[in-house]
mmCIF file of C-alpha atoms and ligand atoms in Angstrom:
data_model
loop_
_atom_site.group_PDB
_atom_site.id
_atom_site.type_symbol
_atom_site.label_atom_id
_atom_site.label_comp_id
_atom_site.label_asym_id
_atom_site.label_seq_id
_atom_site.Cartn_x
_atom_site.Cartn_y
_atom_site.Cartn_z
ATOM 1 C CA UNK A 885 9.479 -5.538 28.121
ATOM 2 C CA UNK A 886 11.516 -6.029 25.027
ATOM 3 C CA UNK A 887 10.712 -8.897 22.656
ATOM 4 C CA UNK A 888 11.771 -9.751 19.598
ATOM 5 C CA UNK A 889 10.776 -11.954 16.709
ATOM 6 C CA UNK A 890 11.342 -11.619 13.112
ATOM 7 C CA UNK A 891 11.486 -14.793 9.934
ATOM 8 C CA UNK A 892 12.753 -15.700 6.764
ATOM 9 C CA UNK A 893 11.123 -18.684 4.102
ATOM 10 C CA UNK A 894 12.676 -21.271 3.382
ATOM 11 C CA UNK A 895 13.399 -21.159 0.231
ATOM 12 C CA UNK A 896 16.555 -21.717 -1.179
ATOM 13 C CA UNK A 897 20.053 -20.432 -0.553
ATOM 14 C CA UNK A 898 20.038 -17.012 1.825
ATOM 15 C CA UNK A 899 21.539 -14.299 0.183
ATOM 16 C CA UNK A 900 23.731 -10.854 1.374
ATOM 17 C CA UNK A 901 20.077 -8.103 1.483
ATOM 18 C CA UNK A 902 18.890 -11.496 3.989
ATOM 19 C CA UNK A 903 22.422 -12.047 5.758
ATOM 20 C CA UNK A 904 22.865 -7.256 5.879
ATOM 21 C CA UNK A 905 19.062 -6.679 5.920
ATOM 22 C CA UNK A 906 18.875 -9.364 8.570
ATOM 23 C CA UNK A 907 19.774 -11.955 9.774
ATOM 24 C CA UNK A 908 23.727 -9.878 11.627
ATOM 25 C CA UNK A 909 20.784 -8.463 13.607
ATOM 26 C CA UNK A 910 19.028 -11.055 14.944
ATOM 27 C CA UNK A 911 22.954 -12.187 15.943
ATOM 28 C CA UNK A 912 23.405 -8.899 17.657
ATOM 29 C CA UNK A 913 20.072 -8.400 19.509
ATOM 30 C CA UNK A 914 19.902 -12.032 20.757
ATOM 31 C CA UNK A 915 22.414 -10.909 22.878
ATOM 32 C CA UNK A 916 20.572 -7.765 25.371
ATOM 33 C CA UNK A 917 16.937 -9.338 24.472
ATOM 34 C CA UNK A 918 14.772 -12.257 24.502
ATOM 35 C CA UNK A 919 14.603 -13.629 20.359
ATOM 36 C CA UNK A 920 12.599 -15.961 18.311
ATOM 37 C CA UNK A 921 13.739 -16.778 14.975
ATOM 38 C CA UNK A 922 11.486 -18.870 13.369
ATOM 39 C CA UNK A 923 11.430 -20.265 9.509
ATOM 40 C CA UNK A 924 8.361 -19.858 8.101
ATOM 41 C CA UNK A 925 7.431 -22.989 5.828
ATOM 42 C CA UNK A 926 4.007 -22.011 6.405
ATOM 43 C CA UNK A 927 4.719 -19.223 4.670
ATOM 44 C CA UNK A 928 6.993 -20.679 1.421
ATOM 45 C CA UNK A 929 3.607 -22.850 0.317
ATOM 46 C CA UNK A 930 1.902 -19.512 -0.498
ATOM 47 C CA UNK A 931 3.833 -20.518 -4.019
ATOM 48 C CA UNK A 932 4.008 -23.643 -4.776
ATOM 49 C CA UNK A 933 7.149 -25.497 -3.716
ATOM 50 C CA UNK A 934 8.512 -29.433 -4.199
ATOM 51 C CA UNK A 935 8.692 -31.169 -0.731
ATOM 52 C CA UNK A 936 11.475 -32.534 -1.277
ATOM 53 C CA UNK A 937 13.896 -29.669 -1.294
ATOM 54 C CA UNK A 938 11.140 -27.971 1.542
ATOM 55 C CA UNK A 939 12.850 -30.449 3.775
ATOM 56 C CA UNK A 940 15.831 -29.478 2.564
ATOM 57 C CA UNK A 941 15.719 -25.820 2.787
ATOM 58 C CA UNK A 942 14.704 -26.065 5.928
ATOM 59 C CA UNK A 943 17.208 -27.559 7.215
ATOM 60 C CA UNK A 944 19.273 -26.107 5.624
ATOM 61 C CA UNK A 945 18.653 -21.723 6.328
ATOM 62 C CA UNK A 946 18.436 -23.400 10.353
ATOM 63 C CA UNK A 947 22.036 -24.322 9.396
ATOM 64 C CA UNK A 948 23.034 -20.654 8.019
ATOM 65 C CA UNK A 949 20.967 -19.327 10.534
ATOM 66 C CA UNK A 950 23.515 -21.242 13.042
ATOM 67 C CA UNK A 951 26.359 -21.091 11.068
ATOM 68 C CA UNK A 952 25.409 -16.300 11.459
ATOM 69 C CA UNK A 953 25.697 -16.648 15.409
ATOM 70 C CA UNK A 954 21.638 -17.620 16.005
ATOM 71 C CA UNK A 955 22.463 -19.813 19.261
ATOM 72 C CA UNK A 956 19.540 -21.419 20.318
ATOM 73 C CA UNK A 957 20.519 -22.228 23.258
ATOM 74 C CA UNK A 958 19.858 -18.299 23.942
ATOM 75 C CA UNK A 959 17.221 -17.448 21.370
ATOM 76 C CA UNK A 960 14.338 -20.249 19.643
ATOM 77 C CA UNK A 961 14.872 -21.645 16.528
ATOM 78 C CA UNK A 962 12.015 -23.750 14.730
ATOM 79 C CA UNK A 963 10.347 -23.403 12.277
ATOM 80 C CA UNK A 964 6.770 -22.731 11.904
ATOM 81 C CA UNK A 965 4.246 -24.882 11.018
ATOM 82 C CA UNK A 966 5.202 -27.206 14.174
ATOM 83 C CA UNK A 967 3.487 -24.165 16.170
ATOM 84 C CA UNK A 968 0.349 -24.744 15.666
ATOM 85 C CA UNK A 969 -0.858 -21.393 17.213
ATOM 86 C CA UNK A 970 0.931 -18.885 14.436
ATOM 87 C CA UNK A 971 -1.770 -20.790 11.790
ATOM 88 C CA UNK A 972 -4.728 -20.860 14.423
ATOM 89 C CA UNK A 973 -4.061 -17.316 15.139
ATOM 90 C CA UNK A 974 -3.442 -16.193 11.423
ATOM 91 C CA UNK A 975 -7.300 -17.168 11.010
ATOM 92 C CA UNK A 976 -8.436 -15.332 13.384
ATOM 93 C CA UNK A 977 -6.521 -12.412 12.386
ATOM 94 C CA UNK A 978 -8.601 -13.034 8.888
ATOM 95 C CA UNK A 979 -11.001 -12.206 10.062
ATOM 96 C CA UNK A 980 -9.880 -8.569 12.243
ATOM 97 C CA UNK A 981 -7.795 -7.778 8.091
ATOM 98 C CA UNK A 982 -10.332 -5.843 5.529
ATOM 99 C CA UNK A 983 -9.628 -6.719 1.726
ATOM 100 C CA UNK A 984 -9.284 -3.082 1.369
ATOM 101 C CA UNK A 985 -5.816 -3.113 3.481
ATOM 102 C CA UNK A 986 -4.025 -6.062 1.980
ATOM 103 C CA UNK A 987 -5.256 -4.778 -1.841
ATOM 104 C CA UNK A 988 -2.487 -2.207 -0.089
ATOM 105 C CA UNK A 989 0.310 -4.354 -0.080
ATOM 106 C CA UNK A 990 2.298 -4.443 -2.667
ATOM 107 C CA UNK A 991 4.473 -7.503 -2.087
ATOM 108 C CA UNK A 992 2.024 -9.431 -3.566
ATOM 109 C CA UNK A 993 1.263 -7.092 -6.618
ATOM 110 C CA UNK A 994 4.781 -8.050 -7.319
ATOM 111 C CA UNK A 995 4.390 -11.369 -6.641
ATOM 112 C CA UNK A 996 1.312 -11.945 -8.063
ATOM 113 C CA UNK A 997 2.516 -10.181 -11.202
ATOM 114 C CA UNK A 998 0.077 -9.837 -14.047
ATOM 115 C CA UNK A 999 -1.892 -12.913 -13.224
ATOM 116 C CA UNK A 1000 -3.579 -12.434 -10.286
ATOM 117 C CA UNK A 1001 -6.507 -15.023 -10.159
ATOM 118 C CA UNK A 1002 -4.535 -17.069 -10.566
ATOM 119 C CA UNK A 1003 -2.743 -16.035 -7.059
ATOM 120 C CA UNK A 1004 -2.729 -18.744 -4.249
ATOM 121 C CA UNK A 1005 -5.274 -17.319 -1.741
ATOM 122 C CA UNK A 1006 -2.810 -17.675 1.024
ATOM 123 C CA UNK A 1007 -0.535 -15.533 -0.957
ATOM 124 C CA UNK A 1008 -3.073 -12.870 -0.795
ATOM 125 C CA UNK A 1009 -3.511 -13.251 2.969
ATOM 126 C CA UNK A 1010 0.548 -13.575 3.491
ATOM 127 C CA UNK A 1011 0.595 -10.378 5.484
ATOM 128 C CA UNK A 1012 -2.903 -11.433 9.055
ATOM 129 C CA UNK A 1013 -0.114 -14.925 8.607
ATOM 130 C CA UNK A 1014 2.660 -12.223 9.390
ATOM 131 C CA UNK A 1015 0.884 -10.375 11.553
ATOM 132 C CA UNK A 1016 -0.174 -13.885 13.699
ATOM 133 C CA UNK A 1017 3.497 -14.987 13.696
ATOM 134 C CA UNK A 1018 5.045 -11.803 15.802
ATOM 135 C CA UNK A 1019 2.225 -11.056 17.731
ATOM 136 C CA UNK A 1020 1.029 -14.641 18.526
ATOM 137 C CA UNK A 1021 4.135 -13.943 21.007
ATOM 138 C CA UNK A 1022 2.983 -10.525 22.120
ATOM 139 C CA UNK A 1023 6.698 -9.350 19.751
ATOM 140 C CA UNK A 1024 7.188 -5.746 20.325
ATOM 141 C CA UNK A 1025 10.381 -5.255 17.719
ATOM 142 C CA UNK A 1026 11.199 -7.306 15.373
ATOM 143 C CA UNK A 1027 13.989 -7.054 12.863
ATOM 144 C CA UNK A 1028 13.462 -7.088 8.889
ATOM 145 C CA UNK A 1029 15.074 -5.679 6.483
ATOM 146 C CA UNK A 1030 12.896 -2.242 4.640
ATOM 147 C CA UNK A 1031 11.159 -4.724 2.500
ATOM 148 C CA UNK A 1032 9.105 -5.599 5.205
ATOM 149 C CA UNK A 1033 8.667 -2.349 7.028
ATOM 150 C CA UNK A 1034 4.106 -2.694 4.469
ATOM 151 C CA UNK A 1035 3.792 -5.409 6.295
ATOM 152 C CA UNK A 1036 4.428 -4.689 9.319
ATOM 153 C CA UNK A 1037 2.386 -1.642 8.785
ATOM 154 C CA UNK A 1038 -0.999 -3.714 8.974
ATOM 155 C CA UNK A 1039 0.679 -5.597 11.942
ATOM 156 C CA UNK A 1040 0.220 -2.370 13.237
ATOM 157 C CA UNK A 1041 -2.982 -2.195 12.169
ATOM 158 C CA UNK A 1042 -4.272 -5.216 12.771
ATOM 159 C CA UNK A 1043 -3.294 -5.517 16.150
ATOM 160 C CA UNK A 1044 -5.123 -2.428 16.411
ATOM 161 C CA UNK A 1045 -7.907 -3.791 15.148
ATOM 162 C CA UNK A 1046 -8.285 -6.792 16.886
ATOM 163 C CA UNK A 1047 -8.274 -4.475 20.045
ATOM 164 C CA UNK A 1048 -10.239 -1.626 20.055
ATOM 165 C CA UNK A 1049 -12.690 -4.880 19.288
ATOM 166 C CA UNK A 1050 -11.859 -6.893 22.270
ATOM 167 C CA UNK A 1051 -12.240 -2.737 24.148
ATOM 168 C CA UNK A 1052 -8.376 -3.326 25.326
ATOM 169 C CA UNK A 1053 -4.539 -2.579 25.398
ATOM 170 C CA UNK A 1054 -4.179 -6.837 24.290
ATOM 171 C CA UNK A 1055 -1.740 -6.918 21.917
ATOM 172 C CA UNK A 1056 1.402 -4.804 21.343
ATOM 173 C CA UNK A 1057 2.039 -2.593 18.383
ATOM 174 C CA UNK A 1058 5.347 -4.142 17.387
ATOM 175 C CA UNK A 1059 7.825 -1.451 16.241
ATOM 176 C CA UNK A 1060 9.915 -2.063 12.542
ATOM 177 C CA UNK A 1061 13.826 -2.932 12.945
ATOM 178 C CA UNK A 1062 15.488 -1.430 10.029
ATOM 179 C CA UNK A 1063 19.644 -1.721 10.832
ATOM 180 C CA UNK A 1064 22.878 -1.516 9.373
ATOM 181 C CA UNK A 1065 23.896 0.481 6.294
ATOM 182 C CA UNK A 1066 22.611 -2.102 4.039
ATOM 183 C CA UNK A 1067 18.104 -2.468 4.643
ATOM 184 C CA UNK A 1068 17.964 -2.893 1.019
ATOM 185 C CA UNK A 1069 20.679 -4.403 -0.718
ATOM 186 C CA UNK A 1070 19.782 -4.379 -4.911
ATOM 187 C CA UNK A 1071 20.693 -7.068 -7.595
ATOM 188 C CA UNK A 1072 24.427 -6.550 -8.208
ATOM 189 C CA UNK A 1073 22.878 -7.017 -12.693
ATOM 190 C CA UNK A 1074 20.302 -4.336 -11.917
ATOM 191 C CA UNK A 1075 20.690 -1.637 -9.041
ATOM 192 C CA UNK A 1076 17.058 -0.230 -9.163
ATOM 193 C CA UNK A 1077 15.912 -4.469 -7.948
ATOM 194 C CA UNK A 1078 16.195 -6.247 -4.961
ATOM 195 C CA UNK A 1079 18.845 -8.927 -4.936
ATOM 196 C CA UNK A 1080 16.292 -12.318 -4.323
ATOM 197 C CA UNK A 1081 16.303 -15.225 -3.652
ATOM 198 C CA UNK A 1082 13.903 -16.062 -6.980
ATOM 199 C CA UNK A 1083 15.886 -14.068 -9.386
ATOM 200 C CA UNK A 1084 16.894 -15.373 -12.699
ATOM 201 C CA UNK A 1085 20.565 -15.125 -12.485
ATOM 202 C CA UNK A 1086 23.420 -16.499 -9.730
ATOM 203 C CA UNK A 1087 24.516 -13.343 -10.878
ATOM 204 C CA UNK A 1088 22.474 -10.861 -9.049
ATOM 205 C CA UNK A 1089 23.419 -12.204 -5.571
ATOM 206 C CA UNK A 1090 25.999 -13.312 -3.781
ATOM 207 C CA UNK A 1091 24.518 -16.436 -1.566
ATOM 208 C CA UNK A 1092 26.204 -18.039 1.741
ATOM 209 C CA UNK A 1093 26.509 -20.952 0.258
ATOM 210 C CA UNK A 1094 28.912 -19.301 -2.057
ATOM 211 C CA UNK A 1095 32.950 -20.341 -2.848
ATOM 212 C CA UNK A 1096 35.800 -17.123 -2.402
ATOM 213 C CA UNK A 1097 36.159 -17.594 -6.531
ATOM 214 C CA UNK A 1098 32.488 -17.340 -6.616
ATOM 215 C CA UNK A 1099 32.481 -14.937 -4.212
ATOM 216 C CA UNK A 1100 35.500 -13.038 -6.123
ATOM 217 C CA UNK A 1101 34.128 -13.314 -10.305
ATOM 218 C CA UNK A 1102 30.311 -12.307 -9.169
ATOM 219 C CA UNK A 1103 31.107 -9.004 -8.034
ATOM 220 C CA UNK A 1104 34.026 -8.870 -10.658
ATOM 221 C CA UNK A 1105 31.038 -9.180 -13.087
ATOM 222 C CA UNK A 1106 29.166 -7.138 -10.738
ATOM 223 C CA UNK A 1107 27.352 -4.386 -13.096
ATOM 224 C CA UNK A 1108 28.912 -0.380 -12.683
ATOM 225 C CA UNK A 1109 29.375 2.632 -14.783
ATOM 226 C CA UNK A 1110 32.689 3.816 -15.791
ATOM 227 C CA UNK A 1111 33.298 6.412 -13.049
ATOM 228 C CA UNK A 1112 35.255 6.361 -10.276
ATOM 229 C CA UNK A 1113 34.051 6.778 -6.616
ATOM 230 C CA UNK A 1114 33.393 10.221 -5.276
ATOM 231 C CA UNK A 1115 34.311 11.594 -2.281
ATOM 232 C CA UNK A 1116 31.759 12.746 -0.556
ATOM 233 C CA UNK A 1117 27.940 10.789 -0.061
ATOM 234 C CA UNK A 1118 26.036 12.734 -2.818
ATOM 235 C CA UNK A 1119 27.797 12.049 -5.238
ATOM 236 C CA UNK A 1120 26.643 8.682 -4.911
ATOM 237 C CA UNK A 1121 23.179 10.125 -6.114
ATOM 238 C CA UNK A 1122 21.441 8.511 -9.169
ATOM 239 C CA UNK A 1123 24.290 6.479 -9.181
ATOM 240 C CA UNK A 1124 22.887 3.262 -8.312
ATOM 241 C CA UNK A 1125 25.138 -0.340 -8.961
ATOM 242 C CA UNK A 1126 28.277 2.231 -7.159
ATOM 243 C CA UNK A 1127 25.795 3.289 -4.272
ATOM 244 C CA UNK A 1128 24.935 -0.575 -3.723
ATOM 245 C CA UNK A 1129 28.301 -2.017 -3.726
ATOM 246 C CA UNK A 1130 29.980 0.703 -1.503
ATOM 247 C CA UNK A 1131 27.098 0.489 0.560
ATOM 248 C CA UNK A 1132 27.757 -3.253 0.836
ATOM 249 C CA UNK A 1133 31.144 -2.200 1.774
ATOM 250 C CA UNK A 1134 30.574 0.138 5.020
ATOM 251 C CA UNK A 1135 27.818 -2.583 5.414
ATOM 252 C CA UNK A 1136 30.296 -5.554 5.791
ATOM 253 C CA UNK A 1137 33.447 -3.044 7.322
ATOM 254 C CA UNK A 1138 30.741 -1.863 9.748
ATOM 255 C CA UNK A 1139 31.914 1.184 8.721
ATOM 256 C CA UNK A 1140 29.315 4.283 6.620
ATOM 257 C CA UNK A 1141 29.623 5.498 3.515
ATOM 258 C CA UNK A 1142 31.244 8.506 3.735
ATOM 259 C CA UNK A 1143 34.160 6.357 5.810
ATOM 260 C CA UNK A 1144 34.064 4.085 2.829
ATOM 261 C CA UNK A 1145 34.125 7.137 -0.433
ATOM 262 C CA UNK A 1146 37.141 9.022 2.325
ATOM 263 C CA UNK A 1147 38.959 5.157 1.432
ATOM 264 C CA UNK A 1148 38.161 4.821 -2.066
ATOM 265 C CA UNK A 1149 37.049 8.460 -3.197
ATOM 266 C CA UNK A 1150 39.046 9.065 -6.999
ATOM 267 C CA UNK A 1151 39.622 5.172 -7.310
ATOM 268 C CA UNK A 1152 37.961 3.393 -9.956
ATOM 269 C CA UNK A 1153 36.060 0.048 -9.475
ATOM 270 C CA UNK A 1154 39.183 -1.892 -10.535
ATOM 271 C CA UNK A 1155 40.379 -0.493 -7.674
ATOM 272 C CA UNK A 1156 37.727 -1.176 -5.162
ATOM 273 C CA UNK A 1157 36.104 -4.528 -6.295
ATOM 274 C CA UNK A 1158 39.051 -6.165 -5.405
ATOM 275 C CA UNK A 1159 38.819 -5.193 -2.499
ATOM 276 C CA UNK A 1160 34.875 -4.768 -1.659
ATOM 277 C CA UNK A 1161 35.166 -9.335 -2.427
ATOM 278 C CA UNK A 1162 38.216 -9.527 -0.155
ATOM 279 C CA UNK A 1163 36.002 -8.307 2.645
ATOM 280 C CA UNK A 1164 33.508 -10.515 1.607
ATOM 281 C CA UNK A 1165 35.338 -13.625 1.489
ATOM 282 C CA UNK A 1166 36.283 -12.673 4.795
ATOM 283 C CA UNK A 1167 32.703 -11.621 6.087
ATOM 284 C CA UNK A 1168 31.582 -14.902 4.949
ATOM 285 C CA UNK A 1169 33.755 -18.111 5.276
ATOM 286 C CA UNK A 1170 34.566 -18.881 7.805
ATOM 287 C CA UNK A 1171 29.525 -18.586 7.906
ATOM 288 C CA UNK A 1172 29.565 -20.756 4.653
ATOM 289 C CA UNK A 1173 32.100 -23.581 6.587
ATOM 290 C CA UNK A 1174 30.376 -23.558 9.791
ATOM 291 C CA UNK A 1175 27.612 -24.322 7.220
ATOM 292 C CA UNK A 1176 28.682 -26.883 5.694
ATOM 293 C CA UNK A 1177 29.795 -28.305 8.771
ATOM 294 C CA UNK A 1178 26.034 -28.469 10.013
ATOM 295 C CA UNK A 1179 24.479 -29.735 7.666
ATOM 296 C CA UNK A 1180 26.631 -33.054 7.007
ATOM 297 C CA UNK A 1181 23.714 -34.247 10.720
ATOM 298 C CA UNK A 1182 20.017 -33.349 9.186
ATOM 299 C CA UNK A 1183 19.817 -34.997 12.118
ATOM 300 C CA UNK A 1184 21.024 -32.490 14.854
ATOM 301 C CA UNK A 1185 19.236 -29.641 13.220
ATOM 302 C CA UNK A 1186 15.969 -31.825 13.334
ATOM 303 C CA UNK A 1187 16.761 -32.152 16.941
ATOM 304 C CA UNK A 1188 18.026 -28.163 17.302
ATOM 305 C CA UNK A 1189 14.486 -27.226 15.284
ATOM 306 C CA UNK A 1190 11.977 -29.601 17.310
ATOM 307 C CA UNK A 1191 13.822 -28.254 20.712
ATOM 308 C CA UNK A 1192 12.985 -24.827 19.785
ATOM 309 C CA UNK A 1193 9.523 -25.669 18.564
ATOM 310 C CA UNK A 1194 8.527 -26.930 22.113
ATOM 311 C CA UNK A 1195 9.473 -23.275 23.992
ATOM 312 C CA UNK A 1196 7.976 -21.349 21.421
ATOM 313 C CA UNK A 1197 4.749 -23.623 21.663
ATOM 314 C CA UNK A 1198 4.663 -22.442 25.459
ATOM 315 C CA UNK A 1199 4.572 -19.116 25.169
ATOM 316 C CA UNK A 1200 2.540 -18.930 21.995
ATOM 317 C CA UNK A 1201 -0.409 -21.471 24.134
ATOM 318 C CA UNK A 1202 -1.437 -19.751 26.772
ATOM 319 C CA UNK A 1203 -1.184 -15.883 24.577
ATOM 320 C CA UNK A 1204 -3.886 -18.275 21.603
ATOM 321 C CA UNK A 1205 -5.922 -19.651 24.644
ATOM 322 C CA UNK A 1206 -6.579 -16.532 26.406
ATOM 323 C CA UNK A 1207 -7.508 -14.208 22.107
ATOM 324 C CA UNK A 1208 -9.546 -17.785 22.050
ATOM 325 C CA UNK A 1209 -11.236 -16.871 25.350
ATOM 326 C CA UNK A 1210 -11.341 -13.202 24.046
ATOM 327 C CA UNK A 1211 -12.948 -13.596 20.783
ATOM 328 C CA UNK A 1212 -15.871 -15.975 22.784
ATOM 329 C CA UNK A 1213 -14.944 -20.258 21.496
ATOM 330 C CA UNK A 1214 -15.904 -21.900 23.465
ATOM 331 C CA UNK A 1215 -13.093 -24.876 25.041
ATOM 332 C CA UNK A 1216 -8.945 -25.293 24.443
ATOM 333 C CA UNK A 1217 -7.172 -26.190 20.855
ATOM 334 C CA UNK A 1218 -6.952 -29.760 21.543
ATOM 335 C CA UNK A 1219 -3.744 -31.348 22.010
HETATM 336 P P1 AMP B 496 13.206 -13.342 3.506
HETATM 337 O O1 AMP B 496 14.304 -14.155 2.581
HETATM 338 O O2 AMP B 496 12.011 -12.472 1.689
HETATM 339 O O3 AMP B 496 12.597 -14.533 3.844
HETATM 340 O O4 AMP B 496 13.625 -12.824 3.722
HETATM 341 C C1 AMP B 496 14.632 -12.296 5.380
HETATM 342 C C2 AMP B 496 14.377 -11.875 5.675
HETATM 343 O O5 AMP B 496 15.576 -10.575 4.817
HETATM 344 C C3 AMP B 496 13.648 -9.972 5.271
HETATM 345 O O6 AMP B 496 13.944 -9.685 6.886
HETATM 346 C C4 AMP B 496 13.728 -9.041 4.319
HETATM 347 O O7 AMP B 496 13.230 -7.513 5.386
HETATM 348 C C5 AMP B 496 15.359 -9.244 4.025
HETATM 349 N N1 AMP B 496 15.584 -9.269 2.776
HETATM 350 C C6 AMP B 496 16.324 -9.838 1.909
HETATM 351 N N2 AMP B 496 16.026 -9.447 1.095
HETATM 352 C C7 AMP B 496 16.653 -8.434 1.294
HETATM 353 C C8 AMP B 496 17.964 -7.329 0.837
HETATM 354 N N3 AMP B 496 17.777 -7.744 -0.797
HETATM 355 N N4 AMP B 496 18.397 -6.644 0.822
HETATM 356 C C9 AMP B 496 17.548 -5.715 2.410
HETATM 357 N N5 AMP B 496 17.031 -7.534 2.796
HETATM 358 C C10 AMP B 496 16.639 -7.707 2.330
HETATM 359 N N1 LIG B 497 7.280 -11.632 4.951
HETATM 360 C C1 LIG B 497 8.696 -11.984 5.814
HETATM 361 C C2 LIG B 497 10.151 -12.305 3.988
HETATM 362 O O1 LIG B 497 10.515 -12.695 3.331
HETATM 363 C C3 LIG B 497 8.934 -13.426 6.328
HETATM 364 C C4 LIG B 497 8.461 -13.113 7.118
HETATM 365 C C5 LIG B 497 7.334 -14.391 7.717
HETATM 366 C C6 LIG B 497 8.621 -13.197 9.084
HETATM 367 N N2 LIG B 497 6.887 -14.404 9.335
HETATM 368 C C7 LIG B 497 7.112 -13.004 10.096
HETATM 369 C C8 LIG B 497 9.106 -11.130 8.543
HETATM 370 C C9 LIG B 497 7.349 -12.289 10.822
HETATM 371 C C10 LIG B 497 9.484 -11.636 10.260
HETATM 372 C C11 LIG B 497 8.370 -11.028 10.632
HETATM 373 O O2 LIG B 497 11.020 -11.464 4.454
#
């Protein structure tokens, strides 16, 4: 049986990278499989957060997911901190994972930056919590963008080490699902940097709250080179900014890059950028509209998340109880 789990951090607005790399795939998977989607607030506090902003962002991300097509009746949608088994299993995994494994994690190195001594212990052990998010449901498939591949490999290592420790195939080895034409959307200002929530420049990303004018002006100002678009995909090599815009077009239009270049090869960005902006506006503005509608009713969003947390808890609790028993903990978690 396939069970899908994925998560997104409630830190700022969701952007086109989140949407094309992850969320759109989440929406598609829910037609076929049992899906659990989580707003990972425990992960968010691995770096300093303003409490009121964290609360608001949690609602906002939930609204974006629903506006993008996540159906809370069909899938489970909740915020991580409401299901204590995530943190409970993460502790067990902290006692399974080795320093050497975590020392290899590139996301920690990027996020901690030069001042590593000042990073929180939580940021360092972020990947063990992520492994527990997935495995506390014995999820088998994890749709994510390419940047999460290494964390998924670590999740498999942890599952394997735990299984070896207890002498049985207790956890499945979950598989990453890196799907679509835009698994790594780059910054609009720099084709060598990932589009991210934390980039200082608002012009580096298109967010799900941007209106049509903002989308048009961000795409028109996007960094490019002076050459026209090539007619073949090979011609995009060494042209990271051009490649990024073409792959965004392909993903939004549900086509491949070759098809897009068959239409636009030989054209300059003066033609391509407005066409891309129109397409982005057509695909994103219904989501933005629905998101604003949902955000106007925070009570409703809170109720959706609370219902989702109860469903998630019902799945996580018995699995955690089995873990406790395997490890040798006496009794059961209170509550
Ligand atoms: P985060 O915002 O870091 O919580 O990421 C949520 C999801 O979006 C994860 O599955 C990421 O892999 C995906 N993601 C984030 N940034 C990008 C990007 N620039 N391109 C593609 N996927 C992304
Ligand atoms: N680390 C992921 C990110 O930043 C978010 C995340 C947390 C996640 N737990 C997860 C993704 C479990 C997939 C599965 O993008």
